[in-house]
């Protein structure tokens, strides 16, 4: 067709008689084709223009945006990923005591390892040269069999450069965080310890990951100086009295903050992971103060006396017959400790001073079984308690609260209590009668709201406790100037279903200063023995727990900012009533 | 007129590219600087922790007691007593 169009008069032969109409047709067609082509050209030209303007428009946008960005840069929304920003912060918070002394922190150290050594023997020799402690054969064995061998953990800078310069090419260094417990075994039961990957395994360390306080420094309520004196004195005591273990606690009587808590023998959290297979080390991680549950003995008599005074069944001047027989079995009367019975009638204060079991049993019988249970429930001895750490124990109650168990519980046998909750209930007895919640957090101030005993009951209890320290078994804890109040206790440790011949648990619970008790202290030893060569003439708490508590009070009272006053003495809150009674008797 | 416009666009574009190169180079420099600062900060922080730790170790009650026992003949240092505080209070009252 194209050929036909261009050379139609040359190529096409026109002979006579042929229809020539096609010539007209063609020319007509040609005209219309030209018109079409013209249309097409104009159309494409328009399109090109459109595309050009589109491009210019887009470029204009780029230019305008680029120029404006160059002139007004604005904020950078995305951070370059090369910047080290998150790794500066410690992965775990630091732990401080109440005076902002550091207890635990995290530092960055290096871990050296070897990957796929070419010549294991030569590598082992070179590494042995810079780290002499390594066992060369064991290392060689590892290097030959494993593709990745850790050679040293927590290396210091000198060792780092030594290993770098040793000539081993395959050595790799990884930076790792390491938790450091600066005071070693001090307060280790409270702070706890963490594993290799900084996961807390006990104490406060275990609490950290599960709470919101992660990445915020923690301030504990403990005072490390008080903690040191407590642990030091009890350690010395264990050695002096030949005890198997011992524990102690100092608590703020007004807000329940734990100032110090020692459970001995203790452990060093820095090296616990290496030695955990050792059975004695494993045993020492048990926190006797928080987790244990013990029959504390005569110290429980404070509760019985307070209960009697609170129920108004007895008064400080009421007298009791110490020689009556209180049947606890078919043919058996209740005995006092070492049968030290008084022949005369004794007042209820003397009951506590003499630590008479019979007397306490009489008080308990007067008050009644149900009231005793509800009173002990009220002061918090029968419940589980809550603390900032996971290691908490629960008391062991008698299977059935019979009359016999009522009598034995009145002087502290037959009911195992957690030392911490016992201390907090004693604090409630001496702080004016308010129940407090023990706490390890410095900012946690338990308010005095929940009243468990009346204020005058509290005052009477304090007076009776003062008489124990002044005239009774707590004499050795009577530190001049603080009017220490307290009560000693010597309990039999049950074993194999009996109470005889299994040794004693001696304890002393006290508070100071006597005129306004601020701190409660509990010290206890398991199976202490007499040591005549060093002047220890007995096994009872008069000879061991009492003196230790006194020494601790003497050392920590100045630290805790306690007023020293030789002249202040606690007066009998019932003195006036006593006088009136005397006058009445005289007039009669 | 149109040609001029296109040429000016072209030059703007080229200049922007150059400008961008300069800025990105500067940013890289700054990032490098920031990394250095962060790294030194990290090192200083680690040093600070070590110093703090060292201070606590040096002033730990255990160590102080050992030292006070060792140098007792020269220094006569012992734990503070209540009597001392009373004495200080009396002195303050006197003055």
XYZ file of C-alpha atoms in Angstrom:
683
model
C 0.000 0.000 0.000
C 2.834 2.328 0.821
C 4.408 1.606 -2.557
C 1.139 2.113 -4.207
C 0.730 5.456 -2.497
C 4.108 6.807 -3.551
C 4.373 5.508 -7.130
C 0.829 4.830 -8.167
C 1.207 6.258 -11.736
C 4.411 4.268 -12.419
C 3.716 0.850 -11.058
C 0.062 0.442 -11.765
C -0.694 -0.146 -15.367
C -3.961 1.388 -16.439
C -5.489 -0.278 -19.455
C -8.654 0.784 -21.345
C -11.932 -0.384 -20.091
C -10.673 -0.708 -16.543
C -12.543 0.794 -13.798
C -10.657 3.884 -12.693
C -12.761 4.583 -9.795
C -10.103 3.285 -7.434
C -7.986 6.345 -8.288
C -10.602 8.602 -6.862
C -11.080 6.358 -3.947
C -7.373 6.399 -3.208
C -7.056 10.120 -3.356
C -9.985 10.441 -1.071
C -8.395 7.955 1.297
C -5.058 9.749 1.130
C -6.644 13.005 2.133
C -8.324 11.462 5.138
C -5.010 9.715 6.136
C -3.169 13.005 6.077
C -5.788 14.444 8.318
C -5.345 11.501 10.739
C -1.574 11.892 10.801
C -1.901 15.550 11.576
C -4.236 14.705 14.434
C -1.798 12.120 15.740
C 1.165 14.475 15.663
C -0.686 17.191 17.516
C -1.854 14.633 20.079
C 1.640 13.300 20.741
C 2.989 16.817 20.899
C 0.454 17.598 23.578
C 1.440 14.478 25.427
C 5.119 15.391 25.308
C 4.223 18.810 26.682
C 2.216 17.221 29.420
C 5.049 14.862 30.361
C 7.503 17.753 30.280
C 5.350 19.802 32.617
C 4.843 16.779 34.825
C 8.600 16.287 35.065
C 9.139 19.952 35.720
C 6.446 19.896 38.350
C 8.005 16.913 40.131
C 11.465 18.453 39.871
C 10.051 21.672 41.200
C 8.662 19.798 44.200
C 12.070 18.201 44.761
C 13.821 21.511 44.407
C 11.451 23.367 46.704
C 11.513 20.600 49.318
C 15.298 20.167 49.025
C 15.948 23.877 49.309
C 13.604 24.276 52.246
C 15.215 21.279 53.980
C 18.633 22.730 53.349
C 17.619 26.084 54.775
C 15.371 24.819 57.634
C 16.785 21.424 58.616
C 14.251 20.731 61.419
C 14.440 17.809 63.799
C 16.069 14.544 62.901
C 13.343 11.986 63.308
C 15.357 8.822 62.860
C 18.617 8.211 64.644
C 21.612 6.824 62.814
C 21.945 3.256 64.059
C 25.666 3.491 64.550
C 25.391 5.682 67.645
C 26.119 3.909 70.945
C 23.357 5.225 73.124
C 21.687 2.407 74.975
C 24.764 0.529 76.045
C 25.932 3.260 78.421
C 23.335 2.505 81.047
C 23.891 -0.320 83.492
C 21.711 -3.338 82.843
C 20.870 -3.580 86.550
C 20.312 -0.799 89.088
C 22.724 -0.013 91.868
C 21.732 -0.818 95.429
C 22.372 1.653 98.239
C 21.869 1.521 101.978
C 19.970 4.167 103.973
C 23.069 6.388 104.195
C 23.705 6.196 100.418
C 26.556 3.751 100.752
C 26.942 1.549 97.707
C 26.126 -2.116 98.311
C 25.973 -3.644 94.842
C 26.891 -2.374 91.402
C 27.565 -3.561 87.879
C 30.849 -3.077 86.034
C 31.876 -3.960 82.527
C 34.603 -6.547 82.134
C 35.863 -8.660 79.295
C 35.580 -12.307 78.509
C 38.293 -13.916 76.370
C 37.617 -16.895 74.148
C 39.268 -18.761 71.315
C 37.526 -19.868 68.129
C 38.825 -22.599 65.834
C 42.577 -22.496 66.583
C 44.857 -23.622 63.740
C 47.459 -25.103 66.026
C 45.840 -25.999 69.376
C 49.094 -27.081 71.025
C 50.892 -23.859 70.221
C 47.828 -21.820 71.248
C 47.584 -23.627 74.575
C 51.281 -22.987 75.229
C 50.971 -19.291 74.428
C 47.849 -18.821 76.550
C 49.428 -20.718 79.447
C 52.332 -18.282 79.314
C 50.073 -15.273 79.987
C 47.515 -16.923 82.274
C 49.541 -19.133 84.616
C 46.491 -20.320 86.577
C 45.101 -22.301 83.636
C 45.430 -26.059 83.448
C 47.302 -26.550 80.180
C 46.236 -30.133 79.465
C 42.571 -29.411 80.086
C 42.782 -26.357 77.830
C 44.504 -28.335 75.113
C 41.858 -31.031 75.349
C 39.124 -28.410 75.010
C 40.841 -26.645 72.125
C 41.180 -29.874 70.191
C 37.594 -30.967 70.676
C 35.586 -27.777 70.687
C 35.346 -24.981 68.168
C 34.698 -22.314 70.826
C 36.538 -22.251 74.142
C 36.267 -19.633 76.852
C 39.647 -19.115 78.412
C 39.112 -16.375 80.953
C 36.196 -14.510 82.441
C 36.201 -11.078 84.107
C 39.712 -10.236 82.996
C 41.285 -6.944 83.981
C 43.117 -4.519 81.711
C 46.570 -5.951 82.343
C 45.424 -9.454 81.521
C 43.626 -8.080 78.470
C 46.827 -6.594 77.042
C 48.772 -9.701 78.017
C 46.391 -11.901 76.053
C 46.394 -9.436 73.119
C 50.196 -9.516 73.031
C 50.459 -13.262 73.506
C 50.491 -13.801 69.738
C 47.361 -15.912 69.515
C 45.419 -14.785 66.449
C 42.166 -16.617 67.142
C 41.442 -14.932 70.454
C 38.185 -12.983 70.772
C 37.035 -10.541 73.436
C 33.453 -9.949 74.447
C 32.446 -7.256 76.871
C 30.266 -8.612 79.644
C 28.576 -7.037 82.652
C 29.495 -8.321 86.040
C 27.600 -7.784 89.275
C 29.805 -6.814 92.212
C 28.763 -7.107 95.850
C 31.176 -4.737 97.460
C 30.739 -5.654 101.099
C 31.178 -9.363 100.316
C 29.287 -11.426 102.886
C 27.800 -8.388 104.639
C 23.999 -8.295 104.288
C 24.274 -10.989 101.640
C 20.980 -12.559 102.651
C 19.121 -9.303 102.063
C 20.875 -8.250 98.848
C 21.010 -11.769 97.500
C 23.051 -12.824 94.505
C 22.655 -13.177 90.775
C 23.716 -15.760 88.269
C 26.168 -15.503 85.391
C 23.706 -13.700 83.133
C 22.773 -11.109 85.778
C 19.535 -12.867 86.596
C 18.803 -12.432 90.286
C 18.541 -15.687 92.185
C 17.760 -14.528 95.713
C 17.077 -11.529 97.908
C 16.509 -8.070 96.472
C 18.330 -9.136 93.301
C 15.523 -11.557 92.560
C 12.928 -8.841 93.134
C 14.499 -6.396 90.650
C 13.520 -7.976 87.307
C 9.950 -8.615 88.441
C 9.261 -5.065 89.551
C 8.995 -1.643 88.004
C 12.101 -0.442 89.814
C 14.375 -1.822 87.106
C 16.876 0.823 85.931
C 16.250 2.951 88.997
C 18.669 2.895 91.886
C 17.340 1.105 94.923
C 17.657 2.504 98.429
C 17.355 -0.122 101.110
C 16.412 0.571 104.707
C 19.449 -1.240 106.067
C 22.367 0.582 107.650
C 25.609 -1.127 106.724
C 27.478 -0.091 109.896
C 24.734 -1.500 112.116
C 24.640 -4.575 109.910
C 28.387 -5.008 110.351
C 28.248 -4.770 114.151
C 25.313 -7.182 114.272
C 27.043 -9.768 112.091
C 30.401 -9.243 113.755
C 29.088 -9.684 117.296
C 26.987 -12.736 116.417
C 29.931 -14.316 114.567
C 32.100 -13.745 117.623
C 29.294 -15.129 119.803
C 28.958 -18.293 117.717
C 32.677 -18.849 118.085
C 32.703 -18.085 121.823
C 29.633 -20.127 122.775
C 30.234 -22.934 120.284
C 26.794 -22.438 118.748
C 25.782 -24.049 115.470
C 24.190 -20.953 114.005
C 22.768 -17.650 115.051
C 20.699 -14.805 113.783
C 19.852 -11.269 114.709
C 17.662 -8.442 113.553
C 17.387 -4.741 114.320
C 14.113 -3.097 113.342
C 12.694 0.387 113.587
C 9.876 0.042 116.092
C 7.855 2.921 114.677
C 7.780 2.291 110.936
C 8.898 -1.299 110.531
C 12.021 -0.611 108.513
C 14.611 -3.335 108.879
C 17.865 -1.652 109.912
C 19.939 -4.819 109.942
C 19.328 -8.508 109.619
C 21.974 -11.169 110.054
C 21.732 -14.894 109.506
C 24.931 -16.747 110.266
C 26.805 -18.632 108.906
C 26.631 -16.466 105.822
C 28.027 -16.579 102.284
C 29.879 -14.377 99.827
C 27.569 -13.567 96.885
C 30.567 -12.816 94.640
C 31.731 -16.425 94.604
C 28.542 -18.278 95.518
C 27.957 -19.549 91.972
C 31.297 -21.339 91.884
C 30.801 -22.972 95.281
C 27.092 -23.690 95.209
C 27.682 -27.436 94.883
C 29.240 -27.390 98.346
C 26.587 -28.454 100.839
C 27.556 -26.093 103.672
C 27.529 -23.152 101.258
C 24.118 -24.215 99.985
C 22.862 -24.396 103.575
C 24.228 -20.950 104.409
C 22.006 -19.312 101.769
C 19.001 -20.057 103.999
C 17.883 -16.840 105.639
C 16.920 -17.799 109.177
C 15.391 -14.420 109.920
C 12.985 -14.268 106.963
C 12.533 -17.911 106.050
C 13.023 -19.757 109.335
C 10.324 -20.668 111.777
C 11.347 -21.408 115.341
C 9.963 -21.992 118.796
C 11.548 -19.031 120.496
C 10.665 -19.930 124.083
C 10.280 -17.519 126.962
C 10.481 -14.386 124.816
C 6.887 -15.270 123.914
C 5.906 -14.468 127.515
C 5.872 -10.796 126.534
C 2.892 -11.610 124.322
C 1.141 -13.557 127.060
C 1.605 -10.765 129.598
C 0.452 -8.115 127.121
C -2.527 -10.286 126.247
C -3.467 -10.585 129.939
C -3.072 -6.855 130.475
C -5.020 -6.041 127.311
C -7.939 -8.274 128.285
C -8.035 -6.530 131.691
C -8.139 -9.965 133.338
C -4.871 -9.249 135.155
C -2.990 -6.212 136.336
C 0.629 -5.523 137.144
C -0.006 -5.920 140.879
C -2.036 -9.134 140.685
C -0.361 -12.023 142.429
C 0.059 -15.588 141.274
C 0.890 -18.779 143.118
C 4.016 -20.229 141.553
C 3.742 -23.580 143.297
C 0.349 -24.714 142.048
C 0.270 -27.773 139.879
C -0.946 -27.162 136.348
C -1.604 -30.531 134.770
C -0.333 -30.956 131.245
C -0.485 -34.780 131.258
C -2.114 -37.424 133.376
C 0.485 -37.494 136.138
C 2.632 -34.558 135.201
C 2.691 -30.995 136.410
C 4.125 -28.112 134.455
C 7.649 -27.287 135.569
C 9.453 -23.998 135.556
C 12.835 -23.686 133.893
C 15.197 -25.759 136.073
C 12.443 -25.938 138.693
C 13.209 -22.472 140.000
C 9.850 -22.122 141.698
C 9.111 -19.300 144.042
C 7.543 -20.232 147.356
C 5.795 -16.916 147.855
C 3.076 -15.322 145.820
C 4.558 -13.306 142.945
C 3.204 -10.309 141.062
C 2.685 -10.423 137.312
C 5.794 -8.292 136.764
C 7.772 -10.824 138.795
C 6.242 -13.550 136.651
C 8.051 -12.068 133.674
C 11.227 -11.285 135.647
C 11.433 -14.815 137.027
C 10.220 -16.186 133.688
C 7.764 -18.448 135.402
C 6.032 -20.975 133.137
C 3.335 -21.783 135.687
C 2.501 -18.138 136.099
C 2.120 -17.626 132.345
C -0.019 -20.728 132.079
C -2.315 -19.251 134.726
C -2.594 -15.998 132.759
C -3.373 -17.926 129.571
C -6.031 -19.991 131.346
C -7.571 -16.805 132.703
C -7.712 -15.208 129.262
C -8.901 -18.316 127.480
C -7.998 -20.334 124.425
C -9.943 -18.481 121.770
C -8.864 -15.068 123.000
C -5.232 -16.196 122.951
C -5.544 -17.363 119.374
C -7.299 -14.207 118.243
C -4.745 -12.029 120.072
C -1.802 -13.785 118.409
C -3.635 -13.524 115.101
C -4.151 -9.801 115.669
C -0.477 -9.070 116.354
C 0.408 -10.994 113.192
C 2.170 -14.057 114.572
C -0.095 -16.620 112.941
C -0.161 -15.121 109.458
C 2.250 -15.125 106.615
C 3.822 -11.769 106.083
C 4.945 -9.881 103.014
C 8.321 -8.382 102.352
C 10.208 -7.021 99.368
C 12.101 -10.299 98.983
C 10.808 -13.662 97.871
C 12.296 -15.608 100.784
C 9.562 -15.482 103.359
C 8.558 -18.158 105.812
C 5.317 -18.986 107.503
C 4.615 -19.971 111.125
C 3.965 -23.572 112.134
C 0.797 -23.822 114.192
C -0.210 -26.747 116.403
C -2.506 -29.200 114.645
C -5.308 -28.514 117.082
C -5.313 -25.547 119.417
C -6.054 -27.565 122.563
C -5.843 -26.439 126.180
C -2.432 -28.058 126.411
C -1.159 -26.143 123.398
C -2.644 -22.985 124.898
C -0.525 -23.553 128.008
C 2.671 -24.376 126.099
C 2.225 -21.473 123.670
C 1.886 -19.108 126.647
C 5.566 -19.690 127.383
C 6.708 -20.121 123.823
C 6.741 -23.844 122.997
C 4.483 -25.540 120.499
C 4.179 -22.566 118.139
C 6.934 -21.838 115.645
C 7.062 -18.225 114.585
C 9.087 -16.422 111.944
C 11.705 -14.274 113.745
C 10.917 -11.265 111.577
C 7.184 -11.293 112.281
C 7.914 -11.948 115.962
C 10.169 -8.880 116.043
C 7.522 -6.736 114.376
C 4.893 -7.934 116.880
C 7.242 -7.076 119.767
C 7.647 -3.670 118.121
C 3.863 -3.350 118.246
C 3.983 -4.133 121.970
C 6.492 -1.380 122.724
C 5.676 1.395 120.219
C 2.380 2.309 121.850
C 0.325 -0.534 120.480
C 0.363 -0.095 116.702
C 0.893 -2.992 114.323
C 3.668 -2.321 111.838
C 4.566 -3.831 108.489
C 8.222 -4.888 108.168
C 9.894 -3.431 105.108
C 13.253 -3.263 103.358
C 12.465 -0.181 101.320
C 13.800 3.114 102.685
C 10.867 5.095 101.279
C 8.266 2.747 102.683
C 6.968 4.254 105.889
C 4.376 2.052 107.471
C 2.030 4.373 109.283
C 0.862 3.833 112.826
C -2.813 3.247 112.091
C -3.732 -0.293 112.993
C -3.949 -0.412 116.787
C -3.634 -3.850 118.373
C -3.199 -3.029 122.083
C -4.006 -0.016 124.238
C -1.359 2.545 125.004
C -1.393 1.846 128.757
C -0.967 -1.881 128.065
C 2.069 -1.002 125.992
C 3.466 1.134 128.830
C 2.907 -1.613 131.371
C 4.601 -4.157 129.093
C 7.576 -1.833 128.681
C 7.812 -1.469 132.475
C 7.725 -5.247 132.967
C 10.365 -5.754 130.255
C 12.550 -3.128 131.907
C 12.366 -5.030 135.204
C 13.563 -8.196 133.397
C 16.700 -6.399 132.208
C 17.203 -4.596 135.506
C 16.721 -7.470 137.937
C 16.127 -10.622 135.946
C 17.788 -12.778 133.331
C 18.556 -9.890 131.009
C 21.016 -8.207 133.379
C 23.952 -8.567 130.983
C 22.101 -6.597 128.322
C 21.545 -3.624 130.630
C 23.642 -0.995 128.874
C 24.100 2.138 130.903
C 22.339 5.191 129.547
C 19.742 3.570 127.312
C 17.387 1.890 129.841
C 17.285 -1.248 127.705
C 14.107 -3.295 127.939
C 13.887 -6.918 126.923
C 13.259 -10.549 127.658
C 15.458 -13.610 127.412
C 14.298 -16.993 126.275
C 15.723 -20.490 126.301
C 13.678 -22.935 124.274
C 14.103 -26.642 123.726
C 14.650 -27.602 120.110
C 12.302 -30.409 119.143
C 13.754 -33.458 117.432
C 12.435 -36.969 116.759
C 9.156 -36.159 118.461
C 10.614 -35.137 121.819
C 11.979 -31.999 123.397
C 14.658 -33.585 125.561
C 18.337 -33.811 124.778
C 18.260 -31.942 121.493
C 19.877 -28.763 122.699
C 18.546 -25.274 123.245
C 17.722 -22.226 121.244
C 18.525 -19.139 123.265
C 17.239 -15.748 122.313
C 16.974 -12.210 123.548
C 14.423 -9.737 122.322
C 14.821 -6.170 123.452
C 14.215 -2.566 122.626
C 16.008 0.687 123.328
C 15.875 3.416 124.604
C 13.430 2.256 127.275
C 11.638 5.603 127.740
C 10.572 5.722 124.076
C 11.525 2.479 122.295
C 12.826 3.312 118.828
C 14.570 0.108 117.803
C 13.763 -3.517 118.508
C 16.529 -6.088 118.541
C 16.347 -9.872 118.429
C 19.390 -12.117 118.859
C 19.272 -15.889 118.864
C 21.714 -18.809 118.996
C 21.150 -22.416 118.084
C 22.582 -24.962 120.541
C 25.118 -22.800 122.400
C 27.364 -24.556 124.898
C 29.026 -23.507 128.090
C 32.669 -22.544 127.871
C 34.088 -22.385 131.399
C 37.635 -21.691 130.206
C 36.434 -18.360 128.815
C 34.035 -17.531 131.599
C 30.796 -18.838 130.101
C 29.247 -20.796 132.926
C 25.924 -21.810 131.419
C 23.901 -22.593 128.324
C 20.895 -20.389 129.007
C 20.256 -17.107 127.227
C 21.450 -15.226 130.322
C 24.973 -16.346 129.378
C 24.967 -15.905 125.597
C 22.127 -14.115 123.810
C 21.747 -11.440 126.502
C 25.398 -10.296 126.555
C 25.599 -10.337 122.752
C 22.486 -8.164 122.472
C 23.899 -5.792 125.100
C 27.179 -5.461 123.241
C 25.329 -4.828 119.966
C 23.169 -2.136 121.599
C 26.277 -0.486 123.080
C 27.875 -0.356 119.613
C 24.895 0.618 117.462
C 23.057 3.086 119.717
C 25.495 5.960 118.959
C 25.258 5.141 115.231
C 21.461 5.227 115.361
C 21.536 8.596 117.115
C 19.918 7.452 120.363
C 19.851 9.840 123.303
C 22.287 8.789 126.039
C 20.815 9.512 129.435
C 21.900 7.837 132.676
C 19.271 9.519 134.796
C 16.141 8.539 132.875
C 14.365 5.504 134.258
C 11.028 3.926 133.448
C 8.501 4.351 136.221
C 5.740 1.977 137.097
C 2.608 3.216 135.293
C 0.539 1.744 138.128
C 2.550 3.293 140.950
C -0.207 5.720 141.938
C -2.822 2.999 142.081
C -0.459 0.920 144.194
C -0.050 3.823 146.630
C -3.828 4.268 146.899
C -4.186 0.576 147.645
C -1.533 0.795 150.341
C -3.228 3.824 151.912
C -6.516 1.993 151.934
C -4.916 -1.019 153.603
C -3.238 1.199 156.205
C -6.450 3.016 157.010
C -8.184 -0.267 157.455
C 12.764 31.428 28.500
C 11.853 27.792 28.929
C 15.467 26.764 28.231
C 16.682 29.158 30.897
C 14.236 27.666 33.333
C 15.430 24.140 32.599
C 19.089 25.136 32.896
C 18.470 26.885 36.178
C 16.682 23.777 37.428
C 19.614 21.666 36.322
C 22.107 23.851 38.153
C 19.985 23.942 41.258
C 19.858 20.196 41.211
C 23.614 19.837 40.800
C 24.245 22.360 43.559
C 21.811 20.524 45.820
C 23.669 17.269 45.267
C 26.941 18.955 46.144
C 25.345 20.583 49.155
C 23.916 17.247 50.239
C 27.323 15.614 49.925
C 28.887 18.276 52.092
C 26.158 17.947 54.712
C 26.263 14.156 54.785
C 30.011 14.320 55.190
C 29.566 16.698 58.090
C 26.920 14.417 59.610
C 29.283 11.476 59.374
C 31.924 13.544 61.117
C 29.486 14.516 63.854
C 28.328 10.929 64.306
C 31.932 9.855 64.628
C 32.472 12.598 67.192
C 29.318 11.594 69.068
C 30.416 7.990 69.124
C 33.761 9.027 70.512
C 32.088 11.121 73.182
C 29.695 8.319 74.064
C 32.529 5.837 74.210
C 34.611 8.064 76.458
C 31.497 8.712 78.559
C 31.032 5.006 78.930
C 34.648 4.595 79.914
C 34.427 7.444 82.405
C 31.243 5.966 83.824
C 32.945 2.636 84.259
C 35.873 4.381 85.898
C 33.492 6.264 88.165
C 31.845 3.018 89.217
C 35.268 1.508 89.872
C 36.310 4.521 91.940
C 33.048 4.442 93.876
C 33.497 0.729 94.465
C 37.067 1.271 95.540
C 35.981 3.969 97.995
C 33.326 1.704 99.495
C 35.823 -1.146 99.785
C 38.333 1.159 101.482
C 35.765 2.512 103.919
C 34.036 -0.809 104.563
C 33.389 -1.383 108.278
C 35.311 -4.661 108.182
C 38.468 -3.018 106.858
C 38.163 -0.016 109.180
C 37.867 -2.303 112.186
C 40.927 -4.286 111.156
C 42.903 -1.068 110.654
C 41.750 0.443 113.934
C 42.786 -2.730 115.747
C 46.142 -2.753 113.978
C 46.974 0.894 114.687
C 45.310 1.102 118.083
C 48.606 1.835 119.928
C 49.244 4.915 117.755
C 45.771 6.256 117.016
C 43.598 5.012 119.927
C 40.533 4.764 117.732
C 37.545 2.742 118.893
C 33.798 2.673 118.157
C 31.986 5.733 119.434
C 30.304 5.437 122.827
C 27.179 7.005 124.205
C 29.226 8.786 126.870
C 31.161 10.628 124.184
C 27.978 11.956 122.618
C 26.726 13.104 126.010
C 30.084 14.840 126.563
C 29.802 16.608 123.190
C 26.244 17.713 124.019
C 27.449 19.136 127.346
C 30.246 21.028 125.597
C 27.765 22.482 123.102
C 25.504 23.586 125.949
C 28.424 25.250 127.733
C 29.328 27.282 124.682
